[in-house]
Coordinates of C-alpha atoms and ligand atoms in Angstrom, one line a residue:
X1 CA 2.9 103.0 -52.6
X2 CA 4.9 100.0 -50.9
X3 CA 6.3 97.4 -52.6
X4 CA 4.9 94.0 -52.5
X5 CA 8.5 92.3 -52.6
X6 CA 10.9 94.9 -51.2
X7 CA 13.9 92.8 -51.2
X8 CA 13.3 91.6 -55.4
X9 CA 13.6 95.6 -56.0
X10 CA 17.1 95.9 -54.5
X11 CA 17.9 92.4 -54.3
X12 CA 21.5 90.4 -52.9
X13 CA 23.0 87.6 -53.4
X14 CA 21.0 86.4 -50.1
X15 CA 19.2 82.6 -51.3
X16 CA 15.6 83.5 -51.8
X17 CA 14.4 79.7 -53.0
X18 CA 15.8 76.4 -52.5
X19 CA 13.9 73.2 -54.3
X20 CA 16.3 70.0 -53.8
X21 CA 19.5 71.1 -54.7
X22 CA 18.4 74.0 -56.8
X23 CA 18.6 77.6 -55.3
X24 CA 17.9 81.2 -56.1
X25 CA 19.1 84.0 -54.9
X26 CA 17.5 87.1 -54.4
X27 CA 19.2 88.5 -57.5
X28 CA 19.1 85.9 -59.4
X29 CA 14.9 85.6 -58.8
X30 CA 14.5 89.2 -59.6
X31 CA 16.0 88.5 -63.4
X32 CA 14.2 85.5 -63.3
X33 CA 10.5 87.0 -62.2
X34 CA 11.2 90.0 -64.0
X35 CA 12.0 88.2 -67.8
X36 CA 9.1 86.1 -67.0
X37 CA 7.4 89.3 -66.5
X38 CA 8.5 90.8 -69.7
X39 CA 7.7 87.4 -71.6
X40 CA 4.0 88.0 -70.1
X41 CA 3.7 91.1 -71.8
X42 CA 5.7 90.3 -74.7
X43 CA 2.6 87.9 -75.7
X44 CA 0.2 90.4 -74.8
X45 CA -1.0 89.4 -71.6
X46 CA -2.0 92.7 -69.8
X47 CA -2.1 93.7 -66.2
X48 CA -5.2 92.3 -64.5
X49 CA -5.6 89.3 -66.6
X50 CA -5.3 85.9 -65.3
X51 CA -2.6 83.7 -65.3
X52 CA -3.0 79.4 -64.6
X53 CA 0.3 78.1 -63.5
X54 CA 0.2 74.2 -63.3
X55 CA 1.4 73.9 -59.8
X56 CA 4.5 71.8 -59.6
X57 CA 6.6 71.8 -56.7
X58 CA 9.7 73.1 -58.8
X59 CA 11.9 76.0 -59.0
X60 CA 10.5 77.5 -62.7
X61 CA 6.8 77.0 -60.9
X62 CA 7.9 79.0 -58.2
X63 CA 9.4 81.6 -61.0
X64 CA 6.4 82.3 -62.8
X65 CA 4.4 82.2 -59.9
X66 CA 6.3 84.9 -58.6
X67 CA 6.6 86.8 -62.5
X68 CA 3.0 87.1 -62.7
X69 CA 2.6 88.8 -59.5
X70 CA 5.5 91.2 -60.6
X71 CA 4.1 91.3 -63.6
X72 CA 0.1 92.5 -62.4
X73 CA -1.8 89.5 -63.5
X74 CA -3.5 86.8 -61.3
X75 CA -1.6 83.4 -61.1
X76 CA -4.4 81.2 -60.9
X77 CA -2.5 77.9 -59.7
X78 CA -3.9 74.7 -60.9
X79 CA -3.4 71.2 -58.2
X80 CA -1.3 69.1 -60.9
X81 CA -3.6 66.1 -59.4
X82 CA -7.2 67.8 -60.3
X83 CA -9.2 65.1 -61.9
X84 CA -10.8 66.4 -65.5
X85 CA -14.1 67.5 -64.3
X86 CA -12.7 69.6 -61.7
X87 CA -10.1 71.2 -64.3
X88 CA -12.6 72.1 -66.7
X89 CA -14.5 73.6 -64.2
X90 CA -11.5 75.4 -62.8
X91 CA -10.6 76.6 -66.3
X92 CA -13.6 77.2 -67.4
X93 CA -14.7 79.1 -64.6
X94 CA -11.3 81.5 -64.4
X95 CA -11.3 81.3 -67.8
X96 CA -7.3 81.8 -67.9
X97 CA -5.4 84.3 -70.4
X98 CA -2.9 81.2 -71.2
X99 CA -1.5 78.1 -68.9
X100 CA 1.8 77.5 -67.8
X101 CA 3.6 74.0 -67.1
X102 CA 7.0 73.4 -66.9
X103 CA 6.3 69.9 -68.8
X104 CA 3.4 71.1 -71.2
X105 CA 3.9 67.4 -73.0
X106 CA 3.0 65.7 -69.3
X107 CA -0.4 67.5 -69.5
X108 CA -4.3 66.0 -69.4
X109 CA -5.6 66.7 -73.0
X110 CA -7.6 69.9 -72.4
X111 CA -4.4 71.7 -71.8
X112 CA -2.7 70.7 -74.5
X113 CA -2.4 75.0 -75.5
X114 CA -0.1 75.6 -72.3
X115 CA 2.6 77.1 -72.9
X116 CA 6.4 75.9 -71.2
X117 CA 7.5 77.6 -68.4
X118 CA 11.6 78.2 -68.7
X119 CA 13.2 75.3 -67.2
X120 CA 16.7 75.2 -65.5
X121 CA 18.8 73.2 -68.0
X122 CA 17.3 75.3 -71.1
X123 CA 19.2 78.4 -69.5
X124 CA 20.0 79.6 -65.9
X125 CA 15.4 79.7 -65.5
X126 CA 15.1 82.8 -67.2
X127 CA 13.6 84.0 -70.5
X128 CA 15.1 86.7 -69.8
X129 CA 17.2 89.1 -67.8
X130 CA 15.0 92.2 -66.9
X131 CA 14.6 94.4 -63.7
X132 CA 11.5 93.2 -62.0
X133 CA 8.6 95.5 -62.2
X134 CA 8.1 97.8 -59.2
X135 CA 4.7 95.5 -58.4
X136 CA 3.1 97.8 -55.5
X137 CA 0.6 97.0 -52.8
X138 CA -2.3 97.8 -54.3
X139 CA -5.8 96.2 -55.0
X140 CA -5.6 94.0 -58.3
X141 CA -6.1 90.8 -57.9
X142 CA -2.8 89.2 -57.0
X143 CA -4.6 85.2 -56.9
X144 CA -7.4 83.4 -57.5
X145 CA -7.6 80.2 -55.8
X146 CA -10.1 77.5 -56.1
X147 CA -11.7 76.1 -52.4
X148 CA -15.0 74.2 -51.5
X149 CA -18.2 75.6 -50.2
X150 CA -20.8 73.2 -49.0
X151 CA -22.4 72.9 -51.9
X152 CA -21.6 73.3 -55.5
X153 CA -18.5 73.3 -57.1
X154 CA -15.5 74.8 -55.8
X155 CA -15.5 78.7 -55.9
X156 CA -12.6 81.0 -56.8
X157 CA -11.5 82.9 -54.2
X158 CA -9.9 86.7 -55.3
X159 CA -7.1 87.8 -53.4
X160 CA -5.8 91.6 -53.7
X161 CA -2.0 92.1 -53.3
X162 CA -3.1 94.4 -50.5
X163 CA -4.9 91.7 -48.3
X164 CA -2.2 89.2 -48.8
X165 CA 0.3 91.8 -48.0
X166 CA -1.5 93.0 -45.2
X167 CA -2.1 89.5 -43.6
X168 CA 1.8 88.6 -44.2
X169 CA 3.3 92.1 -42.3
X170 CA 1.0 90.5 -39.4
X171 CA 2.0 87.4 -39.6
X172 CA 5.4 88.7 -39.8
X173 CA 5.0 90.7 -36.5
X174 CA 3.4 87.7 -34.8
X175 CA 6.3 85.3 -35.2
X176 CA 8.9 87.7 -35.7
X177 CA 9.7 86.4 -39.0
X178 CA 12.1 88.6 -40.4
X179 CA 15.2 88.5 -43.2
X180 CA 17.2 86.4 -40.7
X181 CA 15.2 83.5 -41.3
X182 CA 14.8 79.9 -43.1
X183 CA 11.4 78.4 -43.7
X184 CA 11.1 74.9 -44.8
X185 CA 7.5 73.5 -46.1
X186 CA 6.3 70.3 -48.4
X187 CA 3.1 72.2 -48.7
X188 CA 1.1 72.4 -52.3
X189 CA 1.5 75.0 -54.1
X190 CA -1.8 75.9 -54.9
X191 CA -3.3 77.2 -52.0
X192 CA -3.2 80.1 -49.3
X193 CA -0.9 77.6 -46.6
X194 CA 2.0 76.9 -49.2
X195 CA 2.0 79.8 -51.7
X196 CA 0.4 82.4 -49.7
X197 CA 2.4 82.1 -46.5
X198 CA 5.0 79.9 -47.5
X199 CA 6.1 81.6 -50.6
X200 CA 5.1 85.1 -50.7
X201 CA 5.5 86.0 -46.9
X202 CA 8.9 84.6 -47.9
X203 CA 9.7 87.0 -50.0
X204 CA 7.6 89.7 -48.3
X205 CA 9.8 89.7 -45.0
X206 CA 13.2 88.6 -47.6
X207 CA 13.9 85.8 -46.1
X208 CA 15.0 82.4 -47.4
X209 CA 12.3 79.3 -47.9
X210 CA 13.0 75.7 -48.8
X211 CA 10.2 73.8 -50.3
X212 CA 10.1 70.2 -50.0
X213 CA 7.9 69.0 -53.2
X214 CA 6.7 65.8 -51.5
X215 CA 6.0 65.4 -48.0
X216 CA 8.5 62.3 -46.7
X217 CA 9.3 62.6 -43.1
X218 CA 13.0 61.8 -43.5
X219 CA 13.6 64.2 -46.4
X220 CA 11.8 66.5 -44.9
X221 CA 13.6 66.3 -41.9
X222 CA 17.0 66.4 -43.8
X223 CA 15.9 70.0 -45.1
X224 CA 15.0 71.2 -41.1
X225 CA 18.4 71.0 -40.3
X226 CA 18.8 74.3 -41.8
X227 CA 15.5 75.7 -40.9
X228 CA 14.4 78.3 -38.3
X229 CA 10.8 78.0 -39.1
X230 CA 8.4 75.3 -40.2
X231 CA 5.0 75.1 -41.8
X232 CA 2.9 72.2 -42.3
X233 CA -0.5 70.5 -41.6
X234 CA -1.7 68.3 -38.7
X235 CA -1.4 65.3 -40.7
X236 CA 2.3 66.4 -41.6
X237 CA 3.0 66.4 -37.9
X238 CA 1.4 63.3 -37.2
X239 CA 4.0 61.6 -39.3
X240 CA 6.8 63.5 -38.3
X241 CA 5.8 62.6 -34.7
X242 CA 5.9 59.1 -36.1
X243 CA 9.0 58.9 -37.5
X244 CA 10.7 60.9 -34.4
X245 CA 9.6 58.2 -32.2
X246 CA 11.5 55.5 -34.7
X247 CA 14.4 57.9 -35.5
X248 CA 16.9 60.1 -33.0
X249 CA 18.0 61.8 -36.0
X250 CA 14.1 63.2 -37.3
X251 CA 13.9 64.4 -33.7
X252 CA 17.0 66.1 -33.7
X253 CA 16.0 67.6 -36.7
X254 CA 12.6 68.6 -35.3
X255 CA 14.7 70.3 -32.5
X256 CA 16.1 72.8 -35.2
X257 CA 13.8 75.8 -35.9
X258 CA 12.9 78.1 -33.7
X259 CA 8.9 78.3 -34.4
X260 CA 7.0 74.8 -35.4
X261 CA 3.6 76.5 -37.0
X262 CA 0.5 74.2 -37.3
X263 CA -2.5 75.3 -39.4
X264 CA -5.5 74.3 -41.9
X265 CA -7.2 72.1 -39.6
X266 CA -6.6 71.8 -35.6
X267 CA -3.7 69.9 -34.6
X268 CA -5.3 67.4 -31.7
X269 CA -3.9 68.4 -28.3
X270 CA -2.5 64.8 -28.2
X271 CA -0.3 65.8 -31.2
X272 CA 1.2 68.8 -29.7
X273 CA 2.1 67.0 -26.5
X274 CA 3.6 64.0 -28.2
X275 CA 5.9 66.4 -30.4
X276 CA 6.5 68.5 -27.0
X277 CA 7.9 65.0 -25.7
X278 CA 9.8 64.1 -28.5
X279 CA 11.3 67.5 -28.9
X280 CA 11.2 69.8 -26.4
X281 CA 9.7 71.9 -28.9
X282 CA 6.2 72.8 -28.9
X283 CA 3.7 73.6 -32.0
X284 CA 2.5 77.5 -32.7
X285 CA -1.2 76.9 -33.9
X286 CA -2.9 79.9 -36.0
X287 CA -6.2 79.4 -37.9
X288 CA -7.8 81.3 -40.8
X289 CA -10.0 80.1 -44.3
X290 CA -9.1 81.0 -47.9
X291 CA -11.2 83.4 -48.1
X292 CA -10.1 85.7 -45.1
X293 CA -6.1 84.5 -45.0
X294 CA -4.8 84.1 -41.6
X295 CA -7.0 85.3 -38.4
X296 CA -5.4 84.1 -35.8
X297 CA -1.9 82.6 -33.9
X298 CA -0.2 81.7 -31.5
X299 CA 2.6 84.9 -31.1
X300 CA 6.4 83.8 -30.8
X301 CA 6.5 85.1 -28.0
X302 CA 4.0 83.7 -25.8
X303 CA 4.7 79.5 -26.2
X304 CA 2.4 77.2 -27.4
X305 CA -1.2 76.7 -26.4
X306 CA -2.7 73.7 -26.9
X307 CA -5.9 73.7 -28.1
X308 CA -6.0 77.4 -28.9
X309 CA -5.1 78.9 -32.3
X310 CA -4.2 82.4 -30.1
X311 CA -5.8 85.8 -30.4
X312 CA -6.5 88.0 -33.6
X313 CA -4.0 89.0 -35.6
X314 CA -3.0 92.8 -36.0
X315 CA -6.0 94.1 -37.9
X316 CA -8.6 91.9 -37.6
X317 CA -11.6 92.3 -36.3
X318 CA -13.3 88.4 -34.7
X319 CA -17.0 88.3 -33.4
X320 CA -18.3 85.3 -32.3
X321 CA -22.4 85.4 -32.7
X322 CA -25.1 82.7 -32.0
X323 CA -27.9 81.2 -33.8
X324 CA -30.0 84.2 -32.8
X325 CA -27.8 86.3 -34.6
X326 CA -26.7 87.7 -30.9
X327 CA -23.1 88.5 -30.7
X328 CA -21.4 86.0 -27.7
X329 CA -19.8 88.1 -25.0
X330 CA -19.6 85.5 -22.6
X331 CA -16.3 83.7 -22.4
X332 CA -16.1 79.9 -23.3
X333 CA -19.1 80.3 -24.9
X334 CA -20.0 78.7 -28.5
X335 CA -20.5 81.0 -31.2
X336 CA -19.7 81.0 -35.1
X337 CA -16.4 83.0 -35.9
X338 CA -17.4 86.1 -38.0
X339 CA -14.3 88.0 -39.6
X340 CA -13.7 91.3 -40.9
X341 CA -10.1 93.3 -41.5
X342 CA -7.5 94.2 -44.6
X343 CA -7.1 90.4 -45.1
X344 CA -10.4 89.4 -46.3
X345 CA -10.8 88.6 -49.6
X346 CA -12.5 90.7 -52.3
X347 CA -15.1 88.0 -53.2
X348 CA -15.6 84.7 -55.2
X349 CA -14.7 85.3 -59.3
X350 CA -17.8 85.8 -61.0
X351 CA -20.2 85.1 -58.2
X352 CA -21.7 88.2 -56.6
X353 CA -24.5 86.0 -55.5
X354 CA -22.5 83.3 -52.9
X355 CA -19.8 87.1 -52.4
X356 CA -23.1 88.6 -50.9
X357 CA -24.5 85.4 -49.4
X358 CA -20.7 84.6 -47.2
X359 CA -21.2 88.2 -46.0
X360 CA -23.5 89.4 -43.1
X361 CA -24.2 92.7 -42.5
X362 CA -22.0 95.3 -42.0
X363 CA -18.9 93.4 -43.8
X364 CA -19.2 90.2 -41.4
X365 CA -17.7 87.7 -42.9
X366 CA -19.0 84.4 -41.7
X367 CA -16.6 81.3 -41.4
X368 CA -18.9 78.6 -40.7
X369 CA -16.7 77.6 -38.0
X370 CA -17.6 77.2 -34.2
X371 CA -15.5 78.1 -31.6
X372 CA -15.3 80.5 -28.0
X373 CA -12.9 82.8 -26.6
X374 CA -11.6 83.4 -23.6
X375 CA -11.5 86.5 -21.6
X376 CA -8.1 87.5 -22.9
X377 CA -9.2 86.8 -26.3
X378 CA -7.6 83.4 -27.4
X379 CA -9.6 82.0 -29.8
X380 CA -10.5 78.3 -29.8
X381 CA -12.2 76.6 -32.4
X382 CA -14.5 73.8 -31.6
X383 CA -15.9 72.8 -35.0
X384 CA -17.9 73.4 -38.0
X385 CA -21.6 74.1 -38.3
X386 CA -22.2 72.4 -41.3
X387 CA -21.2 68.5 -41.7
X388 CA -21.0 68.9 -45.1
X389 CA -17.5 70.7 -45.3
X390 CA -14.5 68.3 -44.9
X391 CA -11.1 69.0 -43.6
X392 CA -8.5 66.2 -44.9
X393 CA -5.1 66.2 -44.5
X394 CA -5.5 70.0 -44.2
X395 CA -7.7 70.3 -47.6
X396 CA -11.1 71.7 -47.3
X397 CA -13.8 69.4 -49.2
X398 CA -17.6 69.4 -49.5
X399 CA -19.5 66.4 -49.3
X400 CA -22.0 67.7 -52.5
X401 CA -18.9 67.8 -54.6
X402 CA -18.4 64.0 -54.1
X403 CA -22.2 62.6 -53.7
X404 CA -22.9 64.2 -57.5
X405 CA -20.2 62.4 -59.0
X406 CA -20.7 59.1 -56.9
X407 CA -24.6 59.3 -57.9
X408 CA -23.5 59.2 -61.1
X409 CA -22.5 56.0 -61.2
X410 CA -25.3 53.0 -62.0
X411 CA -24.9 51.0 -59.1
X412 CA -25.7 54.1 -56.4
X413 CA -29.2 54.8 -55.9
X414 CA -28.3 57.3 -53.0
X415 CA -25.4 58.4 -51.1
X416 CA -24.5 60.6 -48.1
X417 CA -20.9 61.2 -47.4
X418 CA -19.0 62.7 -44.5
X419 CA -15.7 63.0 -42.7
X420 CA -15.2 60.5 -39.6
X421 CA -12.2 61.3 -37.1
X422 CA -9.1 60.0 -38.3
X423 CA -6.0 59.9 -36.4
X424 CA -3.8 60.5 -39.4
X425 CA -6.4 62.9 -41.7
X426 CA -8.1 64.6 -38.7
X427 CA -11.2 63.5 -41.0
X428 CA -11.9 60.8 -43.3
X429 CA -13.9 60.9 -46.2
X430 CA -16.4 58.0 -45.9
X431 CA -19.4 57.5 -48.3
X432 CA -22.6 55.6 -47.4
X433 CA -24.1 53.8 -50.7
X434 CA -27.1 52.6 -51.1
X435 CA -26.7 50.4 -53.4
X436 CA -29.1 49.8 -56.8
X437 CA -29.1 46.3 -57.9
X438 CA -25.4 44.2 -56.8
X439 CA -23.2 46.8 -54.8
X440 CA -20.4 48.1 -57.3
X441 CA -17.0 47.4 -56.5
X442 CA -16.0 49.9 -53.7
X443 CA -12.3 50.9 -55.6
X444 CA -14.5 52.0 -58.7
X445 CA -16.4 54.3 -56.4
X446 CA -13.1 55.6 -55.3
X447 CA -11.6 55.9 -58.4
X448 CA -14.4 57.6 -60.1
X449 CA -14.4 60.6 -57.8
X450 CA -10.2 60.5 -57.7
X451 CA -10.5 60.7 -61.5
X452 CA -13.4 63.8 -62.0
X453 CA -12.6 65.6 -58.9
X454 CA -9.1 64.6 -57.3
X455 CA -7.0 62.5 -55.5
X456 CA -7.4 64.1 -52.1
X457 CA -11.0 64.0 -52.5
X458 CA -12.1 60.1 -52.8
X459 CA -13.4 58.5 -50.3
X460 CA -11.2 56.3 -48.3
X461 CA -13.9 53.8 -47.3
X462 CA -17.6 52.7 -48.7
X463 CA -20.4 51.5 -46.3
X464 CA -23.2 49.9 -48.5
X465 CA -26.4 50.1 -46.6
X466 CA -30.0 49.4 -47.1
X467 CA -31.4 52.8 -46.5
X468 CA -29.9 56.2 -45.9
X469 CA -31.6 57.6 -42.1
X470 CA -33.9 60.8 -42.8
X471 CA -36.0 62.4 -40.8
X472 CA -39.9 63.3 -40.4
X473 CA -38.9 66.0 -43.5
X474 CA -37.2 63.2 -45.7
X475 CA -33.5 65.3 -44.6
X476 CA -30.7 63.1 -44.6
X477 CA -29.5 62.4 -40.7
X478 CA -25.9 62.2 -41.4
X479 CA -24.7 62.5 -37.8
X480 CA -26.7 59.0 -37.6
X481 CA -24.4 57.2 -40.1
X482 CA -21.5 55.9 -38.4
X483 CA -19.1 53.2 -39.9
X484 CA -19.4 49.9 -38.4
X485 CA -16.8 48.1 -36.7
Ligands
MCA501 C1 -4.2 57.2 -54.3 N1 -3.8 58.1 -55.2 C2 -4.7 58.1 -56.2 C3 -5.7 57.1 -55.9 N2 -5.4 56.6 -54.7 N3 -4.8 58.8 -57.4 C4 -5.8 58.5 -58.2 N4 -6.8 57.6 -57.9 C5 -6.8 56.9 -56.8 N5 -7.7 56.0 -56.6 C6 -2.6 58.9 -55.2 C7 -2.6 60.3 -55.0 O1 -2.7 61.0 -56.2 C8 -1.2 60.6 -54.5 O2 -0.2 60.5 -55.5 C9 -1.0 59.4 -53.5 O3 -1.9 58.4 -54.0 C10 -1.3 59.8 -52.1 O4 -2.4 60.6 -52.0 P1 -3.1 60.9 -50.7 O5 -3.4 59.6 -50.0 O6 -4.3 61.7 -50.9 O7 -2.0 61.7 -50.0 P2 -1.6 61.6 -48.5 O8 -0.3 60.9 -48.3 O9 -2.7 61.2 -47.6 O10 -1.3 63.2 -48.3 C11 -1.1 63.7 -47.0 C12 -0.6 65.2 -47.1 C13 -1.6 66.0 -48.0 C14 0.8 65.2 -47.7 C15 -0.6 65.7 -45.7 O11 -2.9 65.8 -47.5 C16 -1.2 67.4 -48.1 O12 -0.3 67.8 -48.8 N6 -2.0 68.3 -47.4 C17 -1.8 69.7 -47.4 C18 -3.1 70.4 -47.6 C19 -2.9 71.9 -47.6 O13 -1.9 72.5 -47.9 N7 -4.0 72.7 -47.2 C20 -4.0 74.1 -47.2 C21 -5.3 74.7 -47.6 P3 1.3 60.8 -55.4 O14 1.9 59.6 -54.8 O15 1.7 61.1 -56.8 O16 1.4 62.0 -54.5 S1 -5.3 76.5 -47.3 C22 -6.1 76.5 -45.8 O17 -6.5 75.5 -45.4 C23 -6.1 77.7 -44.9 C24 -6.0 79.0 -45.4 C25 -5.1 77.5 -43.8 O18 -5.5 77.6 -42.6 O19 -4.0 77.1 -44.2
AMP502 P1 -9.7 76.4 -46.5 O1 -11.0 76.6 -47.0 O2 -9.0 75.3 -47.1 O3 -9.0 77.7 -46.5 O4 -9.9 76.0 -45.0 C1 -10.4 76.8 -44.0 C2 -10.8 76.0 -42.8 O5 -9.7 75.3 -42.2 C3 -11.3 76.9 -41.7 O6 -12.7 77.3 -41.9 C4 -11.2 75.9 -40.5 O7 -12.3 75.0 -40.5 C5 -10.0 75.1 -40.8 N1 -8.8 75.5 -40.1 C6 -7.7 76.2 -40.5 N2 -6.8 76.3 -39.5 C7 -7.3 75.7 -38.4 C8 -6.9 75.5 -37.1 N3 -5.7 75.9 -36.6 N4 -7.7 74.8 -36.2 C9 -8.9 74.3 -36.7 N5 -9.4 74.5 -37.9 C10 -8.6 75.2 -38.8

């Protein structure tokens, strides 16, 4: 069977990881990963078995995250800002063999059993020296990682080492991303954009990656100099665009890599024409969900295309189908994108019920995302049936998860909440409050959900009203609530 990290089995003195000033090379990752490996098993943590990694943007992070794939157990990586209502559901739900932090001390209370990952100043980041294991494509879980339906608390999504593999080697033909190349990405580290693709296709295709642990468009356009390749979200480029208009040297830097790649929400055509100014350089769009990794792109070869996130990638299979249930043939028609392929995952941890319910028939899995296709096949996505999923700042978010907590607070009577277009966000979390007795400060509201759910979830604005607009069958008419002014 193929290896899932080729290049760790015979590895170089090629630089794998960069993190500020801190590298990794190749070999120096594979006695890394593979003493972290050995430590795993050394404590009895068996193949198969899951893993939470507090998800840091540092080089020991990136270590274990890396180990415990070598190793055969799932990572599941846990968003350092997760509010403590979200964590104990997270742990509770992926019920995790042990938890690793590389500052266990800086922990929230209910992890106060994680266990240190090596750091760099303890010794060169490894517990040990050992030859990696020979981790293989196959069909364990190789992740489990936490995303939002539309209702409920978020799910975890299992990924096989053989659907992220699968979706990388296409990816990897698409852009042409081979051992020759430098990524650079601020993304977290805790879902499919930054871990997924960043790191793991990585070290799939044995390239080098530099990850940027907090998004600043200067320092992030210091590390681009080097780069051939660059990930990030819409919002990322919004501010890069920003600061190239205010700075010759962010544009210069912008000029750098070869392929600019924009995903986990659409990148607004005025985006990609503003960076096209700036730059020269145009934006490579590909689209795709947790659940089913990476369904389409833009190829390398074939430019930018506005407004389209490209065809299908090697291996999968895209329908779009109607509210009849009819499959659309008919090009620049709207119908909601149903995927199947290697890439999709095995189904949501402990959940057979919402596994069999995202599934139609015949292994359909259905994205809950609108969009049409041309007669060439490019794919573009128009939007979302349901306006109770959110996509801000490239994080997906349901509005149930933040009305429960908001109407737990005394001064909410009832709530709707919903994403408004935002320049910056692509979509804004607003909440509409109807208010019980005096309206309650606004910054509590926002600080309550921040503090159960997380940061990236509280809404950025509160609309008291008198009365939330229903219809004939008392349904909440969110597309009526609108912020004024
Ligand atoms: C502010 N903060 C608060 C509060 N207000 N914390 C607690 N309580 C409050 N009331 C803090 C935050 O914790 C954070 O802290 C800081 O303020 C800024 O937070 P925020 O405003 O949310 O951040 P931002 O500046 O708006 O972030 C923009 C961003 C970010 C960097 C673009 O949205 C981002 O990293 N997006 C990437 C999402 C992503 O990777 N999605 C991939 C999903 P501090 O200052 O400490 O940071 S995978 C996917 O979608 C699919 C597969 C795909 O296609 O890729
Ligand atoms: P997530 O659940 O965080 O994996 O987010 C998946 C969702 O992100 C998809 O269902 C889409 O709504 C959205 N998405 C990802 N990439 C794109 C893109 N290039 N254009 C538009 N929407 C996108």
């Amino acid at each position: 069977m193929p290896l899932l990290f080729p290049r760790l089995a015979r590895p170089d003195a090629r630089v794998a990881l960069r993190v500020g000033d801190e590298t990794l090379r190749y070999d120096e990752l594979a006695r890394a990963a593979g003493g972290h490996a050995a430590w795993l098993r050394a404590r009895g943590v068996s193949p198969g078995e899951r893993v939470g990694v507090w998800a840091e943007g540092d080089l020991p992070t990136l270590v274990a995250l890396v180990g415990n794939a070598l190793a055969g157990v799932a990572s599941v990586p846990l968003n350092p800002k997760l509010g403590e209502r979200e964590l104990a559901h997270v742990l509770d739900d992926s019920t995790p063999a042990l938890v690793l932090a590389t500052d266990p001390a800086a922990l929230p209370p209910r992890l106060s059993g994680a266990l240190p990952i090596m750091r760099r100043e303890d010794a060169p980041i490894v517990r040990r020296e050992d030859a990696p294991p020979p981790r293989e494509v196959d069909d364990a879980p190789l992740l489990v990682l936490y995303t939002s339906g539309t209702t409920g608390a978020p799910k975890g999504a299992v990924l096989s080492a053989r659907s992220v593999a699968a979706n990388l080697d296409a990816l990897a033909e698409a852009w042409r991303w081979g051992a020759d190349d430098e990524l650079v990405h601020a993304l977290p580290l805790f879902h499919v954009h930054g871990l997924v693709l960043g790191v793991f296709g990585t070290l799939r295709v044995g390239a080098g990656l530099t990850h940027v642990p907090r998004f600043e468009p200067p320092r992030f356009a210091d590390a681009l100099r080097q780069a051939t390749m660059c990930f990030a979200v819409p919002t990322m480029y919004h501010r890069l665009a920003d600061a190239a208009e205010e700075s010759s040297e962010v544009r210069e830097a912008l000029r750098r890599p070869r392929l600019l790649v924009s995903g986990s929400a659409a990148l607004p055509e005025r985006e990609h024409r503003r960076i096209e100014a700036l730059t020269g350089r145009g934006v490579h769009e590909r689209y795709g969900l947790t659940e089913t990794l990476i369904l389409c792109g833009v190829r390398a070869d074939e430019g930018p295309r506005p407004g389209e996130v490209g065809a299908p990638l090697a291996g999968v299979e895209l329908q779009l189908v109607d509210e009849t249930g009819a499959v659309v043939d008919e090009p620049d028609q709207i119908g909601e994108v149903w995927a199947r392929g290697p890439s999709v995952f095995s189904g949501y941890l402990g959940r057979p019920e919402a596994t069999a319910a995202a599934f139609a028939a015949d292994g359909w899995f259905r994205t809950g995302d609108l969009a049409t296709r041309s007669r060439d096949g490019r794919v573009r996505i128009v939007g979302r049936k349901s306006t109770d999923l959110i996509k801000s700042g490239g994080f997906k978010i349901g509005a149930g998860e933040i009305e429960s907590v908001l109407l737990e607070h005394p001064g909410v009577a009832e709530v709707a909440v919903l994403g408004v277009p935002d320049e910056d966000l692509g979509e804004r979390i607003v909440a509409f409050v109807v208010p019980r007795g005096a309206p309650p400060a606004p910054e509590a509201l926002i600080d309550l959900v921040a503090k159960a759910l997380a940061a990236h979830k509280r809404p950025r604005e509160i609309h008291f009203i008198d009365a939330l607009p229903r219809n004939a069958m008392g349904k909440v008419q969110k597309a009526k609530l609108r912020p004024q002014g």
